[in-house]
PDB file of C-alpha atoms in Angstrom:
ATOM      1  CA  MET A   1      77.382 141.475 147.496  1.00 61.00           C
ATOM      2  CA  SER A   2      73.761 140.519 146.197  1.00 84.00           C
ATOM      3  CA  ASP A   3      74.559 139.576 142.474  1.00 92.00           C
ATOM      4  CA  PRO A   4      78.565 139.216 142.180  1.00 94.00           C
ATOM      5  CA  LEU A   5      78.442 137.736 138.816  1.00 96.00           C
ATOM      6  CA  ALA A   6      76.163 140.957 136.855  1.00 96.00           C
ATOM      7  CA  VAL A   7      79.564 142.768 138.623  1.00 96.00           C
ATOM      8  CA  ILE A   8      81.889 140.595 136.581  1.00 97.00           C
ATOM      9  CA  ALA A   9      79.355 141.141 133.697  1.00 98.00           C
ATOM     10  CA  ARG A  10      79.892 144.693 133.318  1.00 97.00           C
ATOM     11  CA  PHE A  11      84.619 143.999 133.637  1.00 98.00           C
ATOM     12  CA  PRO A  12      85.910 145.896 130.446  1.00 97.00           C
ATOM     13  CA  GLY A  13      85.638 144.233 127.540  1.00 98.00           C
ATOM     14  CA  VAL A  14      83.302 141.962 128.825  1.00 98.00           C
ATOM     15  CA  PRO A  15      79.562 142.902 127.854  1.00 98.00           C
ATOM     16  CA  GLU A  16      81.045 143.710 124.282  1.00 98.00           C
ATOM     17  CA  ALA A  17      82.419 139.926 123.931  1.00 98.00           C
ATOM     18  CA  VAL A  18      78.501 139.060 125.374  1.00 98.00           C
ATOM     19  CA  ASP A  19      76.630 140.493 122.933  1.00 98.00           C
ATOM     20  CA  GLU A  20      78.667 139.786 120.262  1.00 98.00           C
ATOM     21  CA  ALA A  21      78.357 135.792 121.034  1.00 98.00           C
ATOM     22  CA  ARG A  22      74.482 136.831 121.315  1.00 98.00           C
ATOM     23  CA  GLU A  23      74.453 138.138 118.382  1.00 98.00           C
ATOM     24  CA  ALA A  24      75.833 134.857 116.603  1.00 98.00           C
ATOM     25  CA  VAL A  25      73.895 132.884 118.277  1.00 98.00           C
ATOM     26  CA  ASP A  26      70.219 135.261 117.162  1.00 98.00           C
ATOM     27  CA  ARG A  27      71.398 134.581 113.471  1.00 98.00           C
ATOM     28  CA  LEU A  28      72.269 130.944 113.965  1.00 98.00           C
ATOM     29  CA  TYR A  29      68.694 130.298 115.342  1.00 98.00           C
ATOM     30  CA  ARG A  30      67.171 131.923 111.909  1.00 97.00           C
ATOM     31  CA  HIS A  31      69.024 129.742 109.321  1.00 97.00           C
ATOM     32  CA  ARG A  32      66.755 127.651 107.329  1.00 96.00           C
ATOM     33  CA  VAL A  33      68.057 124.654 107.941  1.00 96.00           C
ATOM     34  CA  LEU A  34      66.761 124.801 111.462  1.00 96.00           C
ATOM     35  CA  ARG A  35      63.227 124.658 110.776  1.00 93.00           C
ATOM     36  CA  ARG A  36      63.104 121.032 109.830  1.00 93.00           C
ATOM     37  CA  ALA A  37      66.337 119.956 111.237  1.00 96.00           C
ATOM     38  CA  SER A  38      67.031 121.416 114.738  1.00 96.00           C
ATOM     39  CA  PRO A  39      67.190 118.222 116.842  1.00 97.00           C
ATOM     40  CA  ALA A  40      69.796 116.701 113.840  1.00 97.00           C
ATOM     41  CA  VAL A  41      72.051 119.685 113.694  1.00 98.00           C
ATOM     42  CA  SER A  42      71.939 119.568 117.677  1.00 97.00           C
ATOM     43  CA  ALA A  43      72.962 115.821 117.901  1.00 97.00           C
ATOM     44  CA  GLU A  44      75.550 116.869 114.939  1.00 97.00           C
ATOM     45  CA  SER A  45      76.543 119.489 117.175  1.00 98.00           C
ATOM     46  CA  SER A  46      77.026 117.055 120.668  1.00 97.00           C
ATOM     47  CA  LEU A  47      79.472 114.700 118.734  1.00 97.00           C
ATOM     48  CA  ARG A  48      81.654 117.697 117.828  1.00 98.00           C
ATOM     49  CA  GLY A  49      81.657 118.960 120.785  1.00 98.00           C
ATOM     50  CA  ALA A  50      82.361 115.628 123.025  1.00 97.00           C
ATOM     51  CA  ARG A  51      85.105 115.211 120.529  1.00 98.00           C
ATOM     52  CA  ALA A  52      86.355 118.693 121.734  1.00 98.00           C
ATOM     53  CA  SER A  53      85.596 118.281 124.653  1.00 98.00           C
ATOM     54  CA  ALA A  54      87.766 115.155 124.935  1.00 97.00           C
ATOM     55  CA  ALA A  55      90.586 116.459 122.438  1.00 97.00           C
ATOM     56  CA  VAL A  56      90.683 119.928 125.148  1.00 97.00           C
ATOM     57  CA  GLU A  57      92.219 117.000 127.742  1.00 95.00           C
ATOM     58  CA  GLY A  58      95.198 115.815 124.822  1.00 94.00           C
ATOM     59  CA  VAL A  59      92.831 113.055 123.645  1.00 96.00           C
ATOM     60  CA  ASP A  60      92.117 114.274 120.313  1.00 96.00           C
ATOM     61  CA  VAL A  61      90.476 111.611 117.897  1.00 97.00           C
ATOM     62  CA  PRO A  62      89.306 112.013 113.792  1.00 96.00           C
ATOM     63  CA  LEU A  63      85.584 112.364 113.860  1.00 95.00           C
ATOM     64  CA  ASP A  64      85.068 110.169 111.283  1.00 94.00           C
ATOM     65  CA  ALA A  65      86.710 107.149 113.444  1.00 94.00           C
ATOM     66  CA  LEU A  66      84.209 108.925 116.089  1.00 93.00           C
ATOM     67  CA  ARG A  67      81.202 107.757 113.973  1.00 92.00           C
ATOM     68  CA  ARG A  68      82.093 104.787 112.613  1.00 91.00           C
ATOM     69  CA  ASP A  69      82.461 103.855 116.593  1.00 90.00           C
ATOM     70  CA  GLU A  70      86.306 102.574 116.298  1.00 93.00           C
ATOM     71  CA  ILE A  71      87.468 105.006 119.660  1.00 92.00           C
ATOM     72  CA  HIS A  72      87.323 102.546 122.849  1.00 93.00           C
ATOM     73  CA  ASP A  73      88.994 105.268 124.909  1.00 96.00           C
ATOM     74  CA  PRO A  74      87.746 105.864 128.580  1.00 96.00           C
ATOM     75  CA  LEU A  75      87.686 109.626 128.395  1.00 96.00           C
ATOM     76  CA  VAL A  76      86.473 109.655 124.727  1.00 97.00           C
ATOM     77  CA  GLN A  77      83.820 107.467 125.467  1.00 97.00           C
ATOM     78  CA  GLY A  78      82.918 109.254 128.881  1.00 97.00           C
ATOM     79  CA  ALA A  79      82.733 112.986 126.885  1.00 97.00           C
ATOM     80  CA  LEU A  80      80.791 111.273 124.650  1.00 97.00           C
ATOM     81  CA  ARG A  81      78.398 109.807 127.606  1.00 97.00           C
ATOM     82  CA  ALA A  82      78.409 112.496 128.981  1.00 97.00           C
ATOM     83  CA  SER A  83      77.070 114.186 126.501  1.00 96.00           C
ATOM     84  CA  ALA A  84      74.111 112.412 125.504  1.00 94.00           C
ATOM     85  CA  GLU A  85      72.884 112.883 128.945  1.00 95.00           C
ATOM     86  CA  MET A  86      73.036 116.375 128.802  1.00 93.00           C
ATOM     87  CA  GLY A  87      69.626 116.119 127.318  1.00 89.00           C
ATOM     88  CA  ARG A  88      68.601 114.173 130.168  1.00 92.00           C
ATOM     89  CA  LEU A  89      69.496 116.427 133.079  1.00 94.00           C
ATOM     90  CA  GLY A  90      68.634 119.812 131.586  1.00 90.00           C
ATOM     91  CA  PRO A  91      65.727 120.169 133.205  1.00 87.00           C
ATOM     92  CA  THR A  92      67.040 119.522 136.810  1.00 94.00           C
ATOM     93  CA  TRP A  93      70.039 121.680 136.278  1.00 94.00           C
ATOM     94  CA  ARG A  94      68.099 124.547 137.769  1.00 90.00           C
ATOM     95  CA  LYS A  95      66.795 122.519 140.487  1.00 91.00           C
ATOM     96  CA  ALA A  96      69.643 120.532 142.169  1.00 94.00           C
ATOM     97  CA  PRO A  97      72.724 120.763 140.432  1.00 96.00           C
ATOM     98  CA  ARG A  98      74.635 119.114 142.906  1.00 96.00           C
ATOM     99  CA  GLN A  99      72.284 116.049 141.877  1.00 97.00           C
ATOM    100  CA  VAL A 100      73.425 116.842 138.138  1.00 97.00           C
ATOM    101  CA  LEU A 101      76.991 116.935 138.457  1.00 98.00           C
ATOM    102  CA  ALA A 102      77.260 113.556 140.558  1.00 98.00           C
ATOM    103  CA  ARG A 103      75.330 112.228 137.013  1.00 98.00           C
ATOM    104  CA  LEU A 104      77.742 113.958 135.099  1.00 98.00           C
ATOM    105  CA  HIS A 105      80.912 112.735 136.441  1.00 98.00           C
ATOM    106  CA  THR A 106      79.310 108.957 137.024  1.00 98.00           C
ATOM    107  CA  VAL A 107      78.439 108.562 133.372  1.00 98.00           C
ATOM    108  CA  ALA A 108      82.381 110.461 132.208  1.00 98.00           C
ATOM    109  CA  ALA A 109      84.485 109.319 134.436  1.00 98.00           C
ATOM    110  CA  ALA A 110      83.241 105.687 134.342  1.00 97.00           C
ATOM    111  CA  GLY A 111      86.294 103.150 133.173  1.00 94.00           C
ATOM    112  CA  LEU A 112      88.815 106.030 134.576  1.00 95.00           C
ATOM    113  CA  VAL A 113      88.235 105.444 138.964  1.00 95.00           C
ATOM    114  CA  PRO A 114      86.932 102.452 139.839  1.00 95.00           C
ATOM    115  CA  GLN A 115      82.609 102.432 140.649  1.00 95.00           C
ATOM    116  CA  ALA A 116      82.515 103.026 144.685  1.00 94.00           C
ATOM    117  CA  ALA A 117      84.327 106.575 143.065  1.00 96.00           C
ATOM    118  CA  LEU A 118      81.778 107.610 140.260  1.00 97.00           C
ATOM    119  CA  GLY A 119      79.211 110.775 141.260  1.00 97.00           C
ATOM    120  CA  ARG A 120      81.719 111.071 144.752  1.00 96.00           C
ATOM    121  CA  PRO A 121      82.611 114.760 145.311  1.00 96.00           C
ATOM    122  CA  ARG A 122      87.179 113.729 146.036  1.00 96.00           C
ATOM    123  CA  THR A 123      88.266 113.688 149.596  1.00 95.00           C
ATOM    124  CA  GLU A 124      91.975 113.475 148.843  1.00 95.00           C
ATOM    125  CA  ASP A 125      93.832 116.785 149.108  1.00 96.00           C
ATOM    126  CA  GLU A 126      95.952 116.763 145.609  1.00 94.00           C
ATOM    127  CA  ALA A 127      93.816 116.255 142.592  1.00 96.00           C
ATOM    128  CA  PRO A 128      95.006 115.416 139.029  1.00 95.00           C
ATOM    129  CA  ASP A 129      96.461 119.039 136.714  1.00 96.00           C
ATOM    130  CA  PRO A 130      96.175 117.746 133.289  1.00 93.00           C
ATOM    131  CA  LEU A 131      96.337 121.375 132.220  1.00 94.00           C
ATOM    132  CA  GLU A 132      99.423 122.338 134.952  1.00 94.00           C
ATOM    133  CA  LEU A 133      97.290 124.635 136.581  1.00 96.00           C
ATOM    134  CA  GLY A 134      98.399 124.610 139.882  1.00 95.00           C
ATOM    135  CA  PRO A 135      97.686 122.652 142.378  1.00 95.00           C
ATOM    136  CA  ALA A 136      93.769 122.194 143.667  1.00 96.00           C
ATOM    137  CA  PRO A 137      92.780 123.669 146.484  1.00 96.00           C
ATOM    138  CA  ASP A 138      92.425 121.541 149.735  1.00 97.00           C
ATOM    139  CA  ALA A 139      89.314 118.823 149.873  1.00 96.00           C
ATOM    140  CA  LYS A 140      87.199 121.525 152.543  1.00 96.00           C
ATOM    141  CA  GLU A 141      87.927 124.252 150.799  1.00 97.00           C
ATOM    142  CA  THR A 142      87.148 122.752 147.769  1.00 97.00           C
ATOM    143  CA  ALA A 143      84.083 121.861 149.328  1.00 96.00           C
ATOM    144  CA  ALA A 144      82.846 125.573 150.446  1.00 96.00           C
ATOM    145  CA  ARG A 145      84.085 126.836 147.002  1.00 96.00           C
ATOM    146  CA  MET A 146      81.192 124.641 146.178  1.00 96.00           C
ATOM    147  CA  ASP A 147      78.739 125.607 148.391  1.00 95.00           C
ATOM    148  CA  GLY A 148      78.587 129.194 147.078  1.00 94.00           C
ATOM    149  CA  LEU A 149      79.229 127.911 143.064  1.00 95.00           C
ATOM    150  CA  MET A 150      76.309 126.120 144.494  1.00 94.00           C
ATOM    151  CA  ASP A 151      74.133 129.596 145.326  1.00 91.00           C
ATOM    152  CA  LEU A 152      75.212 131.234 142.028  1.00 89.00           C
ATOM    153  CA  LEU A 153      72.931 128.411 140.160  1.00 89.00           C
ATOM    154  CA  GLU A 154      69.642 128.525 142.068  1.00 85.00           C
ATOM    155  CA  HIS A 155      69.755 132.144 143.265  1.00 86.00           C
ATOM    156  CA  PRO A 156      68.928 135.105 140.130  1.00 87.00           C
ATOM    157  CA  THR A 157      70.973 137.002 138.221  1.00 93.00           C
ATOM    158  CA  LYS A 158      71.079 139.644 136.646  1.00 95.00           C
ATOM    159  CA  ALA A 159      74.209 139.066 134.510  1.00 97.00           C
ATOM    160  CA  PRO A 160      74.068 137.084 130.510  1.00 97.00           C
ATOM    161  CA  ALA A 161      74.067 133.392 130.673  1.00 97.00           C
ATOM    162  CA  ILE A 162      76.760 133.490 129.120  1.00 98.00           C
ATOM    163  CA  VAL A 163      78.597 134.906 132.627  1.00 98.00           C
ATOM    164  CA  LEU A 164      77.267 132.624 134.357  1.00 97.00           C
ATOM    165  CA  ALA A 165      78.432 129.894 132.261  1.00 98.00           C
ATOM    166  CA  ALA A 166      81.521 130.747 132.032  1.00 98.00           C
ATOM    167  CA  VAL A 167      81.737 130.900 136.059  1.00 98.00           C
ATOM    168  CA  VAL A 168      80.559 127.799 136.643  1.00 98.00           C
ATOM    169  CA  HIS A 169      83.098 126.709 133.976  1.00 98.00           C
ATOM    170  CA  ALA A 170      86.208 127.794 134.772  1.00 98.00           C
ATOM    171  CA  GLU A 171      85.294 126.821 138.682  1.00 98.00           C
ATOM    172  CA  LEU A 172      85.027 123.406 138.203  1.00 98.00           C
ATOM    173  CA  ALA A 173      87.433 123.336 135.615  1.00 98.00           C
ATOM    174  CA  VAL A 174      90.160 125.179 138.801  1.00 97.00           C
ATOM    175  CA  MET A 175      88.572 123.449 141.833  1.00 97.00           C
ATOM    176  CA  ARG A 176      88.956 119.389 140.107  1.00 98.00           C
ATOM    177  CA  PRO A 177      85.849 118.535 142.515  1.00 98.00           C
ATOM    178  CA  PHE A 178      86.152 114.930 141.601  1.00 98.00           C
ATOM    179  CA  GLY A 179      89.838 113.965 140.199  1.00 97.00           C
ATOM    180  CA  SER A 180      88.562 112.290 137.649  1.00 97.00           C
ATOM    181  CA  ALA A 181      87.550 113.593 134.439  1.00 97.00           C
ATOM    182  CA  ASP A 182      86.462 116.859 135.579  1.00 98.00           C
ATOM    183  CA  GLY A 183      87.163 118.592 132.963  1.00 98.00           C
ATOM    184  CA  VAL A 184      84.592 117.269 130.312  1.00 98.00           C
ATOM    185  CA  ILE A 185      82.358 117.794 133.835  1.00 98.00           C
ATOM    186  CA  ALA A 186      82.728 121.639 133.626  1.00 98.00           C
ATOM    187  CA  ARG A 187      82.653 121.912 129.854  1.00 98.00           C
ATOM    188  CA  SER A 188      79.296 120.015 129.827  1.00 98.00           C
ATOM    189  CA  ALA A 189      78.250 122.175 132.346  1.00 98.00           C
ATOM    190  CA  GLU A 190      78.661 125.806 130.883  1.00 98.00           C
ATOM    191  CA  ARG A 191      76.938 123.845 127.660  1.00 98.00           C
ATOM    192  CA  LEU A 192      74.212 122.762 130.085  1.00 97.00           C
ATOM    193  CA  THR A 193      74.069 126.855 131.565  1.00 97.00           C
ATOM    194  CA  LEU A 194      73.926 127.981 127.897  1.00 98.00           C
ATOM    195  CA  VAL A 195      70.795 125.820 127.591  1.00 97.00           C
ATOM    196  CA  GLU A 196      68.740 126.192 130.627  1.00 95.00           C
ATOM    197  CA  TYR A 197      70.045 129.580 130.715  1.00 95.00           C
ATOM    198  CA  GLY A 198      67.958 131.229 127.789  1.00 95.00           C
ATOM    199  CA  LEU A 199      71.199 131.832 124.895  1.00 97.00           C
ATOM    200  CA  ASP A 200      70.899 128.298 123.278  1.00 98.00           C
ATOM    201  CA  PRO A 201      67.842 126.702 124.263  1.00 97.00           C
ATOM    202  CA  LYS A 202      68.301 123.703 121.285  1.00 97.00           C
ATOM    203  CA  SER A 203      71.384 122.899 122.020  1.00 97.00           C
ATOM    204  CA  LEU A 204      72.931 123.746 118.600  1.00 98.00           C
ATOM    205  CA  VAL A 205      75.787 125.955 119.677  1.00 98.00           C
ATOM    206  CA  ALA A 206      79.052 123.235 119.852  1.00 98.00           C
ATOM    207  CA  VAL A 207      80.958 125.688 122.138  1.00 98.00           C
ATOM    208  CA  GLU A 208      83.675 123.063 122.991  1.00 98.00           C
ATOM    209  CA  VAL A 209      84.538 123.435 119.388  1.00 98.00           C
ATOM    210  CA  GLY A 210      85.588 126.842 119.757  1.00 98.00           C
ATOM    211  CA  HIS A 211      87.543 126.046 123.746  1.00 98.00           C
ATOM    212  CA  LEU A 212      89.617 124.211 121.656  1.00 98.00           C
ATOM    213  CA  GLU A 213      90.347 126.644 119.429  1.00 98.00           C
ATOM    214  CA  LEU A 214      91.484 128.748 122.217  1.00 98.00           C
ATOM    215  CA  PRO A 215      94.576 129.167 124.083  1.00 98.00           C
ATOM    216  CA  TYR A 216      92.551 127.096 127.339  1.00 98.00           C
ATOM    217  CA  ALA A 217      94.427 126.788 129.566  1.00 97.00           C
ATOM    218  CA  ALA A 218      95.864 129.940 129.628  1.00 98.00           C
ATOM    219  CA  GLY A 219      92.182 131.471 129.875  1.00 98.00           C
ATOM    220  CA  LEU A 220      92.257 129.371 132.878  1.00 98.00           C
ATOM    221  CA  ARG A 221      94.679 130.628 134.260  1.00 98.00           C
ATOM    222  CA  ALA A 222      93.746 134.292 134.105  1.00 98.00           C
ATOM    223  CA  TYR A 223      90.570 133.088 135.906  1.00 98.00           C
ATOM    224  CA  LEU A 224      93.155 132.256 138.673  1.00 97.00           C
ATOM    225  CA  SER A 225      93.998 135.191 138.912  1.00 97.00           C
ATOM    226  CA  GLY A 226      91.527 136.657 141.013  1.00 96.00           C
ATOM    227  CA  THR A 227      91.731 140.305 138.496  1.00 97.00           C
ATOM    228  CA  PRO A 228      88.898 142.051 137.732  1.00 97.00           C
ATOM    229  CA  GLU A 229      91.100 141.639 134.199  1.00 98.00           C
ATOM    230  CA  GLY A 230      91.954 137.794 134.714  1.00 98.00           C
ATOM    231  CA  VAL A 231      88.211 136.636 135.412  1.00 98.00           C
ATOM    232  CA  GLY A 232      87.113 139.649 132.597  1.00 98.00           C
ATOM    233  CA  GLN A 233      89.550 138.357 129.827  1.00 98.00           C
ATOM    234  CA  TRP A 234      88.241 134.467 130.552  1.00 98.00           C
ATOM    235  CA  VAL A 235      84.534 135.378 130.389  1.00 98.00           C
ATOM    236  CA  GLN A 236      85.861 137.145 127.265  1.00 98.00           C
ATOM    237  CA  GLN A 237      87.441 133.650 126.052  1.00 98.00           C
ATOM    238  CA  CYS A 238      84.036 131.722 126.910  1.00 98.00           C
ATOM    239  CA  ALA A 239      82.074 135.392 124.422  1.00 98.00           C
ATOM    240  CA  SER A 240      84.438 133.869 121.650  1.00 98.00           C
ATOM    241  CA  ALA A 241      84.461 130.229 122.102  1.00 98.00           C
ATOM    242  CA  VAL A 242      80.411 130.880 121.729  1.00 98.00           C
ATOM    243  CA  SER A 243      80.608 132.700 118.060  1.00 98.00           C
ATOM    244  CA  LEU A 244      83.158 129.544 117.182  1.00 98.00           C
ATOM    245  CA  GLY A 245      80.879 127.327 118.414  1.00 98.00           C
ATOM    246  CA  VAL A 246      78.351 129.071 116.523  1.00 98.00           C
ATOM    247  CA  ARG A 247      80.528 128.908 113.480  1.00 98.00           C
ATOM    248  CA  GLU A 248      81.100 124.950 112.838  1.00 98.00           C
ATOM    249  CA  THR A 249      77.385 124.497 113.974  1.00 98.00           C
ATOM    250  CA  THR A 250      76.585 127.019 110.584  1.00 98.00           C
ATOM    251  CA  ALA A 251      78.764 124.924 108.425  1.00 98.00           C
ATOM    252  CA  ILE A 252      76.602 122.006 109.427  1.00 98.00           C
ATOM    253  CA  CYS A 253      73.625 123.253 108.827  1.00 97.00           C
ATOM    254  CA  GLU A 254      75.811 124.324 105.727  1.00 96.00           C
ATOM    255  CA  ALA A 255      76.394 120.933 105.244  1.00 96.00           C
ATOM    256  CA  MET A 256      72.657 119.652 105.775  1.00 94.00           C
ATOM    257  CA  GLN A 257      71.577 122.234 103.034  1.00 92.00           C
ATOM    258  CA  ARG A 258      73.446 121.068 100.422  1.00 90.00           C
ATOM    259  CA  GLY A 259      72.460 117.741 101.419  1.00 77.00           C
TER     260      GLY A 259
END
């Protein structure tokens, strides 16, 4: 199959969900606040995204406390560092995705694992399962699936960016290639893909907030089924997360407009 993502993009319900999300992003980009405050909106979106990403993992902290730098939980701090790092890693994502994932793990997992393990794929066959998805693939199978994922990122596809981002996100979340901070890395990789593959070039959409509002683990379990229905359900859920992320970012714009 020369373009498997294009096949997924045609699964029932996926084209409509992707079109709806794309239209929502287009409306956001026409907001008048973005003419003068796009970087500030992106920064606020990233902060809210990092908070939401940690909350998906079970560490839910108040946004105001995060602004005041009162939260020292290592997972939350790792999500913040990963969010901050994405702006520097974007141009490398298409050319050297393994390098980007290793860097994301280095910043996201600091304080969670020994320093020698940072940026290194797991060699153990077992991995933590915070979302109760079931056993991860063993180390050998994970390495093989990572090769396949890198091929998807490095080869052209006719599929929309949301489809590619959804598959990248799910594969990293279910494979758990590092054995620590994998969820944070998966959501960061999704956002990077949406940025670098053209849907959200200014990184405005707080897609992680959308995932927090949706049945996240259930969506990944559907993906794990491997059926067209299950995979399509996950892609549609990611499209919904984009639309909800647009709603969050629109609220940021409206607050800035009010002053």
